Amino acid sequence: MDGTLITLPSEIIAVRAINNDRVVLALVQGSTAREYSLYNLETNTTEPIAIPGYPTIVQPALNNSGDVVGTAAKSLDVSDDMRGFIFNRNTQAVTWVLPTLPSQPPASTAFLELKDINDLGHTIGVQGWVLGFDQLEVPVFYDGANLSAVANPAFMSNGIRITNDDKLWVWFFGRGGPEVEAIYDATTDTLTPFSNGRIVDLNANGQILLEHEFNYYLQSGGFITAVSDLFPSGSGWSPDFAIQMNDSGAIVGWGELHTNAGSSAGHGFLLSPPPLRIPRGKRDDIIAIILWGVINCGPGVAIIGGHSVRIPPHGPLNELMAALPEALRNELTPVIKDAHFREPADVRDFRRRVTSVISSYSRRTFGRS
């Protein structure tokens, strides 16, 4: 497939990110030093990111409004006042996010780093203290007004990625291990350890791009599919690295493209996955999810096969239950009220309990199952 290649100006020596408005966050070689700037591909204009008094910017990130988040310091030394900043592209104003540690050892140095920003202006990062070879860190979430710690401090930790629905990818490493990756939901204040491998990226639709034993997978709607299986059959691709994913589930990465002549070459790819096929054994589980949403008077959305499926509003709970014999209705009511779907096993448990109640009622009433 032939694409369009744009060569950026020679003074741009590295690119950190690009947003939906085709604004690039770039490292630019100036007349005296390197500095980060915003480069607009539509207008071919460069906008320097100036942080007065703080010439060192570390690992900045960009949102779709053109706002930049990162870490600013007077040097790369952590003791040189390392703090988080948010740079507003429209106003050129800088908002500082400073460490708010409840306690730290005497003579230790506090720091705060910001790593990512979403389109709401909310950010994720890590704060902590350093004293010689000792340190303590904790991921942090900043909602534009308040800074809050995610879980408890560990020897080393990090806040890596934030989605537009305030899901945060965090990492912890305690003294002696093990390493733990988790997803923090800021809207519900819940931290869920991730046990399926190493998180590579996540998006606002609940999809997770992950790596396990050097293979890459997409976790979507309770199913896990190898990224290699998402490529069209016979395409000749063998993907080696999946790097990032957007909210539509499109994946960018790098791999080998093999030709019919037997040659191969390394190429970057942009993969827009097809609808995932639902395994036959999972269909009853999905029906149970939708039925549960209907009888509990949705509306709602379930991610099924990598796509959003709306659960109808105003479910006919009263009509359905009123049509049942009283004895059966009395047995089903607590099963429905207690239902929750946090894990795939919860769906199977709900289906099993409903089936058991109906079978038991049939045996008692009609002498059959």
JSON list of N, CA and C in Angstrom, two decimals, residues 256-314:
[
{"chain": "A", "resi": 256, "resn": "GLU", "atom": "N", "xyz": [7.50, -7.57, 9.87]},
{"chain": "A", "resi": 256, "resn": "GLU", "atom": "CA", "xyz": [8.09, -8.03, 8.61]},
{"chain": "A", "resi": 256, "resn": "GLU", "atom": "C", "xyz": [6.98, -8.28, 7.59]},
{"chain": "A", "resi": 257, "resn": "LEU", "atom": "N", "xyz": [7.19, -7.77, 6.38]},
{"chain": "A", "resi": 257, "resn": "LEU", "atom": "CA", "xyz": [6.26, -8.01, 5.29]},
{"chain": "A", "resi": 257, "resn": "LEU", "atom": "C", "xyz": [6.94, -8.94, 4.29]},
{"chain": "A", "resi": 258, "resn": "HIS", "atom": "N", "xyz": [6.39, -10.16, 4.14]},
{"chain": "A", "resi": 258, "resn": "HIS", "atom": "CA", "xyz": [6.97, -11.19, 3.28]},
{"chain": "A", "resi": 258, "resn": "HIS", "atom": "C", "xyz": [6.28, -11.17, 1.91]},
{"chain": "A", "resi": 259, "resn": "THR", "atom": "N", "xyz": [7.07, -11.31, 0.87]},
{"chain": "A", "resi": 259, "resn": "THR", "atom": "CA", "xyz": [6.54, -11.32, -0.49]},
{"chain": "A", "resi": 259, "resn": "THR", "atom": "C", "xyz": [6.45, -12.74, -1.02]},
{"chain": "A", "resi": 260, "resn": "ASN", "atom": "N", "xyz": [5.73, -12.92, -2.12]},
{"chain": "A", "resi": 260, "resn": "ASN", "atom": "CA", "xyz": [5.61, -14.24, -2.74]},
{"chain": "A", "resi": 260, "resn": "ASN", "atom": "C", "xyz": [6.95, -14.75, -3.25]},
{"chain": "A", "resi": 261, "resn": "ALA", "atom": "N", "xyz": [7.87, -13.82, -3.50]},
{"chain": "A", "resi": 261, "resn": "ALA", "atom": "CA", "xyz": [9.18, -14.22, -4.01]},
{"chain": "A", "resi": 261, "resn": "ALA", "atom": "C", "xyz": [10.09, -14.72, -2.89]},
{"chain": "A", "resi": 262, "resn": "GLY", "atom": "N", "xyz": [9.60, -14.66, -1.66]},
{"chain": "A", "resi": 262, "resn": "GLY", "atom": "CA", "xyz": [10.39, -15.17, -0.54]},
{"chain": "A", "resi": 262, "resn": "GLY", "atom": "C", "xyz": [11.20, -14.13, 0.18]},
{"chain": "A", "resi": 263, "resn": "SER", "atom": "N", "xyz": [11.17, -12.88, -0.27]},
{"chain": "A", "resi": 263, "resn": "SER", "atom": "CA", "xyz": [11.92, -11.83, 0.41]},
{"chain": "A", "resi": 263, "resn": "SER", "atom": "C", "xyz": [11.05, -11.20, 1.50]},
{"chain": "A", "resi": 264, "resn": "SER", "atom": "N", "xyz": [11.69, -10.48, 2.38]},
{"chain": "A", "resi": 264, "resn": "SER", "atom": "CA", "xyz": [10.95, -9.79, 3.44]},
{"chain": "A", "resi": 264, "resn": "SER", "atom": "C", "xyz": [11.66, -8.50, 3.78]},
{"chain": "A", "resi": 265, "resn": "ALA", "atom": "N", "xyz": [10.92, -7.57, 4.35]},
{"chain": "A", "resi": 265, "resn": "ALA", "atom": "CA", "xyz": [11.49, -6.28, 4.74]},
{"chain": "A", "resi": 265, "resn": "ALA", "atom": "C", "xyz": [10.72, -5.74, 5.93]},
{"chain": "A", "resi": 266, "resn": "GLY", "atom": "N", "xyz": [11.40, -4.98, 6.75]},
{"chain": "A", "resi": 266, "resn": "GLY", "atom": "CA", "xyz": [10.75, -4.37, 7.89]},
{"chain": "A", "resi": 266, "resn": "GLY", "atom": "C", "xyz": [9.91, -3.17, 7.50]},
{"chain": "A", "resi": 267, "resn": "HIS", "atom": "N", "xyz": [8.71, -3.09, 8.05]},
{"chain": "A", "resi": 267, "resn": "HIS", "atom": "CA", "xyz": [7.80, -1.98, 7.74]},
{"chain": "A", "resi": 267, "resn": "HIS", "atom": "C", "xyz": [7.00, -1.62, 8.99]},
{"chain": "A", "resi": 268, "resn": "GLY", "atom": "N", "xyz": [6.63, -0.36, 9.06]},
{"chain": "A", "resi": 268, "resn": "GLY", "atom": "CA", "xyz": [5.64, 0.04, 10.05]},
{"chain": "A", "resi": 268, "resn": "GLY", "atom": "C", "xyz": [4.26, -0.28, 9.53]},
{"chain": "A", "resi": 269, "resn": "PHE", "atom": "N", "xyz": [3.31, -0.50, 10.43]},
{"chain": "A", "resi": 269, "resn": "PHE", "atom": "CA", "xyz": [1.94, -0.80, 10.00]},
{"chain": "A", "resi": 269, "resn": "PHE", "atom": "C", "xyz": [0.93, -0.02, 10.83]},
{"chain": "A", "resi": 270, "resn": "LEU", "atom": "N", "xyz": [-0.21, 0.21, 10.22]},
{"chain": "A", "resi": 270, "resn": "LEU", "atom": "CA", "xyz": [-1.40, 0.73, 10.89]},
{"chain": "A", "resi": 270, "resn": "LEU", "atom": "C", "xyz": [-2.49, -0.30, 10.66]},
{"chain": "A", "resi": 271, "resn": "LEU", "atom": "N", "xyz": [-2.92, -0.95, 11.73]},
{"chain": "A", "resi": 271, "resn": "LEU", "atom": "CA", "xyz": [-3.89, -2.03, 11.65]},
{"chain": "A", "resi": 271, "resn": "LEU", "atom": "C", "xyz": [-5.22, -1.59, 12.24]},
{"chain": "A", "resi": 272, "resn": "SER", "atom": "N", "xyz": [-6.27, -1.63, 11.45]},
{"chain": "A", "resi": 272, "resn": "SER", "atom": "CA", "xyz": [-7.62, -1.39, 11.95]},
{"chain": "A", "resi": 272, "resn": "SER", "atom": "C", "xyz": [-8.30, -2.75, 12.03]},
{"chain": "A", "resi": 273, "resn": "PRO", "atom": "N", "xyz": [-8.41, -3.32, 13.25]},
{"chain": "A", "resi": 273, "resn": "PRO", "atom": "CA", "xyz": [-8.89, -4.69, 13.37]},
{"chain": "A", "resi": 273, "resn": "PRO", "atom": "C", "xyz": [-10.31, -4.86, 12.86]},
{"chain": "A", "resi": 274, "resn": "PRO", "atom": "N", "xyz": [-10.61, -6.01, 12.23]},
{"chain": "A", "resi": 274, "resn": "PRO", "atom": "CA", "xyz": [-11.99, -6.32, 11.85]},
{"chain": "A", "resi": 274, "resn": "PRO", "atom": "C", "xyz": [-12.78, -6.69, 13.09]},
{"chain": "A", "resi": 275, "resn": "PRO", "atom": "N", "xyz": [-14.10, -6.78, 12.98]},
{"chain": "A", "resi": 275, "resn": "PRO", "atom": "CA", "xyz": [-14.89, -7.26, 14.12]},
{"chain": "A", "resi": 275, "resn": "PRO", "atom": "C", "xyz": [-14.39, -8.63, 14.56]},
{"chain": "A", "resi": 276, "resn": "LEU", "atom": "N", "xyz": [-14.17, -8.77, 15.87]},
{"chain": "A", "resi": 276, "resn": "LEU", "atom": "CA", "xyz": [-13.69, -10.05, 16.37]},
{"chain": "A", "resi": 276, "resn": "LEU", "atom": "C", "xyz": [-14.80, -11.10, 16.31]},
{"chain": "A", "resi": 277, "resn": "ARG", "atom": "N", "xyz": [-14.44, -12.29, 15.84]},
{"chain": "A", "resi": 277, "resn": "ARG", "atom": "CA", "xyz": [-15.42, -13.37, 15.83]},
{"chain": "A", "resi": 277, "resn": "ARG", "atom": "C", "xyz": [-15.65, -13.87, 17.25]},
{"chain": "A", "resi": 278, "resn": "ILE", "atom": "N", "xyz": [-16.88, -14.05, 17.59]},
{"chain": "A", "resi": 278, "resn": "ILE", "atom": "CA", "xyz": [-17.22, -14.48, 18.94]},
{"chain": "A", "resi": 278, "resn": "ILE", "atom": "C", "xyz": [-17.22, -16.01, 18.99]},
{"chain": "A", "resi": 279, "resn": "PRO", "atom": "N", "xyz": [-16.41, -16.62, 19.84]},
{"chain": "A", "resi": 279, "resn": "PRO", "atom": "CA", "xyz": [-16.42, -18.07, 19.93]},
{"chain": "A", "resi": 279, "resn": "PRO", "atom": "C", "xyz": [-17.81, -18.59, 20.28]},
{"chain": "A", "resi": 280, "resn": "ARG", "atom": "N", "xyz": [-18.15, -19.75, 19.69]},
{"chain": "A", "resi": 280, "resn": "ARG", "atom": "CA", "xyz": [-19.50, -20.30, 19.88]},
{"chain": "A", "resi": 280, "resn": "ARG", "atom": "C", "xyz": [-19.85, -20.45, 21.36]},
{"chain": "A", "resi": 281, "resn": "GLY", "atom": "N", "xyz": [-18.88, -20.87, 22.16]},
{"chain": "A", "resi": 281, "resn": "GLY", "atom": "CA", "xyz": [-19.16, -21.09, 23.57]},
{"chain": "A", "resi": 281, "resn": "GLY", "atom": "C", "xyz": [-19.40, -19.83, 24.36]},
{"chain": "A", "resi": 282, "resn": "LYS", "atom": "N", "xyz": [-19.08, -18.66, 23.77]},
{"chain": "A", "resi": 282, "resn": "LYS", "atom": "CA", "xyz": [-19.25, -17.39, 24.48]},
{"chain": "A", "resi": 282, "resn": "LYS", "atom": "C", "xyz": [-20.57, -16.70, 24.15]},
{"chain": "A", "resi": 283, "resn": "ARG", "atom": "N", "xyz": [-21.30, -17.20, 23.16]},
{"chain": "A", "resi": 283, "resn": "ARG", "atom": "CA", "xyz": [-22.50, -16.47, 22.72]},
{"chain": "A", "resi": 283, "resn": "ARG", "atom": "C", "xyz": [-23.56, -16.41, 23.81]},
{"chain": "A", "resi": 284, "resn": "ASP", "atom": "N", "xyz": [-23.72, -17.49, 24.56]},
{"chain": "A", "resi": 284, "resn": "ASP", "atom": "CA", "xyz": [-24.71, -17.47, 25.64]},
{"chain": "A", "resi": 284, "resn": "ASP", "atom": "C", "xyz": [-24.33, -16.44, 26.69]},
{"chain": "A", "resi": 285, "resn": "ASP", "atom": "N", "xyz": [-23.01, -16.29, 26.94]},
{"chain": "A", "resi": 285, "resn": "ASP", "atom": "CA", "xyz": [-22.58, -15.30, 27.91]},
{"chain": "A", "resi": 285, "resn": "ASP", "atom": "C", "xyz": [-22.94, -13.90, 27.45]},
{"chain": "A", "resi": 286, "resn": "ILE", "atom": "N", "xyz": [-22.74, -13.62, 26.16]},
{"chain": "A", "resi": 286, "resn": "ILE", "atom": "CA", "xyz": [-23.04, -12.29, 25.62]},
{"chain": "A", "resi": 286, "resn": "ILE", "atom": "C", "xyz": [-24.55, -12.03, 25.66]},
{"chain": "A", "resi": 287, "resn": "ILE", "atom": "N", "xyz": [-25.33, -13.04, 25.32]},
{"chain": "A", "resi": 287, "resn": "ILE", "atom": "CA", "xyz": [-26.78, -12.89, 25.40]},
{"chain": "A", "resi": 287, "resn": "ILE", "atom": "C", "xyz": [-27.19, -12.57, 26.83]},
{"chain": "A", "resi": 288, "resn": "ALA", "atom": "N", "xyz": [-26.53, -13.22, 27.79]},
{"chain": "A", "resi": 288, "resn": "ALA", "atom": "CA", "xyz": [-26.86, -12.97, 29.20]},
{"chain": "A", "resi": 288, "resn": "ALA", "atom": "C", "xyz": [-26.54, -11.52, 29.58]},
{"chain": "A", "resi": 289, "resn": "ILE", "atom": "N", "xyz": [-25.41, -10.99, 29.07]},
{"chain": "A", "resi": 289, "resn": "ILE", "atom": "CA", "xyz": [-25.06, -9.59, 29.37]},
{"chain": "A", "resi": 289, "resn": "ILE", "atom": "C", "xyz": [-26.13, -8.64, 28.86]},
{"chain": "A", "resi": 290, "resn": "ILE", "atom": "N", "xyz": [-26.53, -8.84, 27.60]},
{"chain": "A", "resi": 290, "resn": "ILE", "atom": "CA", "xyz": [-27.53, -7.94, 27.00]},
{"chain": "A", "resi": 290, "resn": "ILE", "atom": "C", "xyz": [-28.88, -8.09, 27.70]},
{"chain": "A", "resi": 291, "resn": "LEU", "atom": "N", "xyz": [-29.28, -9.34, 27.98]},
{"chain": "A", "resi": 291, "resn": "LEU", "atom": "CA", "xyz": [-30.54, -9.57, 28.69]},
{"chain": "A", "resi": 291, "resn": "LEU", "atom": "C", "xyz": [-30.52, -8.89, 30.04]},
{"chain": "A", "resi": 292, "resn": "TRP", "atom": "N", "xyz": [-29.41, -9.01, 30.74]},
{"chain": "A", "resi": 292, "resn": "TRP", "atom": "CA", "xyz": [-29.31, -8.37, 32.05]},
{"chain": "A", "resi": 292, "resn": "TRP", "atom": "C", "xyz": [-29.46, -6.87, 31.94]},
{"chain": "A", "resi": 293, "resn": "GLY", "atom": "N", "xyz": [-28.87, -6.27, 30.89]},
{"chain": "A", "resi": 293, "resn": "GLY", "atom": "CA", "xyz": [-29.02, -4.84, 30.68]},
{"chain": "A", "resi": 293, "resn": "GLY", "atom": "C", "xyz": [-30.45, -4.46, 30.37]},
{"chain": "A", "resi": 294, "resn": "VAL", "atom": "N", "xyz": [-31.14, -5.30, 29.59]},
{"chain": "A", "resi": 294, "resn": "VAL", "atom": "CA", "xyz": [-32.52, -5.01, 29.23]},
{"chain": "A", "resi": 294, "resn": "VAL", "atom": "C", "xyz": [-33.43, -5.06, 30.45]},
{"chain": "A", "resi": 295, "resn": "ILE", "atom": "N", "xyz": [-33.32, -6.14, 31.22]},
{"chain": "A", "resi": 295, "resn": "ILE", "atom": "CA", "xyz": [-34.25, -6.31, 32.34]},
{"chain": "A", "resi": 295, "resn": "ILE", "atom": "C", "xyz": [-33.93, -5.35, 33.47]},
{"chain": "A", "resi": 296, "resn": "ASN", "atom": "N", "xyz": [-32.72, -4.79, 33.45]},
{"chain": "A", "resi": 296, "resn": "ASN", "atom": "CA", "xyz": [-32.39, -3.80, 34.47]},
{"chain": "A", "resi": 296, "resn": "ASN", "atom": "C", "xyz": [-32.52, -2.38, 33.93]},
{"chain": "A", "resi": 297, "resn": "CYS", "atom": "N", "xyz": [-33.30, -2.26, 32.87]},
{"chain": "A", "resi": 297, "resn": "CYS", "atom": "CA", "xyz": [-33.70, -0.94, 32.38]},
{"chain": "A", "resi": 297, "resn": "CYS", "atom": "C", "xyz": [-32.53, -0.10, 31.92]},
{"chain": "A", "resi": 298, "resn": "GLY", "atom": "N", "xyz": [-31.53, -0.66, 31.16]},
{"chain": "A", "resi": 298, "resn": "GLY", "atom": "CA", "xyz": [-30.45, 0.12, 30.57]},
{"chain": "A", "resi": 298, "resn": "GLY", "atom": "C", "xyz": [-30.72, 1.64, 30.61]},
{"chain": "A", "resi": 299, "resn": "PRO", "atom": "N", "xyz": [-30.19, 2.51, 29.79]},
{"chain": "A", "resi": 299, "resn": "PRO", "atom": "CA", "xyz": [-29.34, 2.12, 28.67]},
{"chain": "A", "resi": 299, "resn": "PRO", "atom": "C", "xyz": [-27.92, 1.83, 29.10]},
{"chain": "A", "resi": 300, "resn": "GLY", "atom": "N", "xyz": [-27.17, 1.18, 28.21]},
{"chain": "A", "resi": 300, "resn": "GLY", "atom": "CA", "xyz": [-25.78, 0.91, 28.49]},
{"chain": "A", "resi": 300, "resn": "GLY", "atom": "C", "xyz": [-25.09, 0.52, 27.21]},
{"chain": "A", "resi": 301, "resn": "VAL", "atom": "N", "xyz": [-23.80, 0.32, 27.30]},
{"chain": "A", "resi": 301, "resn": "VAL", "atom": "CA", "xyz": [-22.99, -0.08, 26.16]},
{"chain": "A", "resi": 301, "resn": "VAL", "atom": "C", "xyz": [-22.07, -1.21, 26.60]},
{"chain": "A", "resi": 302, "resn": "ALA", "atom": "N", "xyz": [-22.03, -2.28, 25.82]},
{"chain": "A", "resi": 302, "resn": "ALA", "atom": "CA", "xyz": [-21.09, -3.36, 26.07]},
{"chain": "A", "resi": 302, "resn": "ALA", "atom": "C", "xyz": [-20.13, -3.43, 24.89]},
{"chain": "A", "resi": 303, "resn": "ILE", "atom": "N", "xyz": [-18.84, -3.67, 25.17]},
{"chain": "A", "resi": 303, "resn": "ILE", "atom": "CA", "xyz": [-17.86, -3.85, 24.11]},
{"chain": "A", "resi": 303, "resn": "ILE", "atom": "C", "xyz": [-17.85, -5.34, 23.76]},
{"chain": "A", "resi": 304, "resn": "ILE", "atom": "N", "xyz": [-18.39, -5.68, 22.60]},
{"chain": "A", "resi": 304, "resn": "ILE", "atom": "CA", "xyz": [-18.52, -7.07, 22.17]},
{"chain": "A", "resi": 304, "resn": "ILE", "atom": "C", "xyz": [-17.85, -7.23, 20.82]},
{"chain": "A", "resi": 305, "resn": "GLY", "atom": "N", "xyz": [-16.89, -8.15, 20.76]},
{"chain": "A", "resi": 305, "resn": "GLY", "atom": "CA", "xyz": [-16.18, -8.36, 19.50]},
{"chain": "A", "resi": 305, "resn": "GLY", "atom": "C", "xyz": [-15.42, -7.14, 19.03]},
{"chain": "A", "resi": 306, "resn": "GLY", "atom": "N", "xyz": [-14.99, -6.30, 19.99]},
{"chain": "A", "resi": 306, "resn": "GLY", "atom": "CA", "xyz": [-14.23, -5.11, 19.63]},
{"chain": "A", "resi": 306, "resn": "GLY", "atom": "C", "xyz": [-15.08, -3.93, 19.22]},
{"chain": "A", "resi": 307, "resn": "HIS", "atom": "N", "xyz": [-16.40, -4.06, 19.31]},
{"chain": "A", "resi": 307, "resn": "HIS", "atom": "CA", "xyz": [-17.29, -2.97, 18.89]},
{"chain": "A", "resi": 307, "resn": "HIS", "atom": "C", "xyz": [-18.31, -2.68, 19.99]},
{"chain": "A", "resi": 308, "resn": "SER", "atom": "N", "xyz": [-18.74, -1.43, 20.06]},
{"chain": "A", "resi": 308, "resn": "SER", "atom": "CA", "xyz": [-19.73, -1.03, 21.04]},
{"chain": "A", "resi": 308, "resn": "SER", "atom": "C", "xyz": [-21.12, -1.51, 20.62]},
{"chain": "A", "resi": 309, "resn": "VAL", "atom": "N", "xyz": [-21.81, -2.18, 21.54]},
{"chain": "A", "resi": 309, "resn": "VAL", "atom": "CA", "xyz": [-23.18, -2.64, 21.30]},
{"chain": "A", "resi": 309, "resn": "VAL", "atom": "C", "xyz": [-24.08, -1.99, 22.34]},
{"chain": "A", "resi": 310, "resn": "ARG", "atom": "N", "xyz": [-25.06, -1.23, 21.89]},
{"chain": "A", "resi": 310, "resn": "ARG", "atom": "CA", "xyz": [-25.94, -0.53, 22.82]},
{"chain": "A", "resi": 310, "resn": "ARG", "atom": "C", "xyz": [-26.95, -1.50, 23.42]},
{"chain": "A", "resi": 311, "resn": "ILE", "atom": "N", "xyz": [-27.15, -1.37, 24.72]},
{"chain": "A", "resi": 311, "resn": "ILE", "atom": "CA", "xyz": [-28.18, -2.13, 25.42]},
{"chain": "A", "resi": 311, "resn": "ILE", "atom": "C", "xyz": [-29.43, -1.25, 25.49]},
{"chain": "A", "resi": 312, "resn": "PRO", "atom": "N", "xyz": [-30.57, -1.74, 25.02]},
{"chain": "A", "resi": 312, "resn": "PRO", "atom": "CA", "xyz": [-31.76, -0.88, 24.90]},
{"chain": "A", "resi": 312, "resn": "PRO", "atom": "C", "xyz": [-32.18, -0.28, 26.23]},
{"chain": "A", "resi": 313, "resn": "PRO", "atom": "N", "xyz": [-32.69, 0.94, 26.20]},
{"chain": "A", "resi": 313, "resn": "PRO", "atom": "CA", "xyz": [-33.20, 1.56, 27.43]},
{"chain": "A", "resi": 313, "resn": "PRO", "atom": "C", "xyz": [-34.60, 1.06, 27.77]},
{"chain": "A", "resi": 314, "resn": "HIS", "atom": "N", "xyz": [-35.01, 1.42, 28.99]},
{"chain": "A", "resi": 314, "resn": "HIS", "atom": "CA", "xyz": [-36.38, 1.14, 29.46]},
{"chain": "A", "resi": 314, "resn": "HIS", "atom": "C", "xyz": [-36.72, -0.34, 29.30]}
]
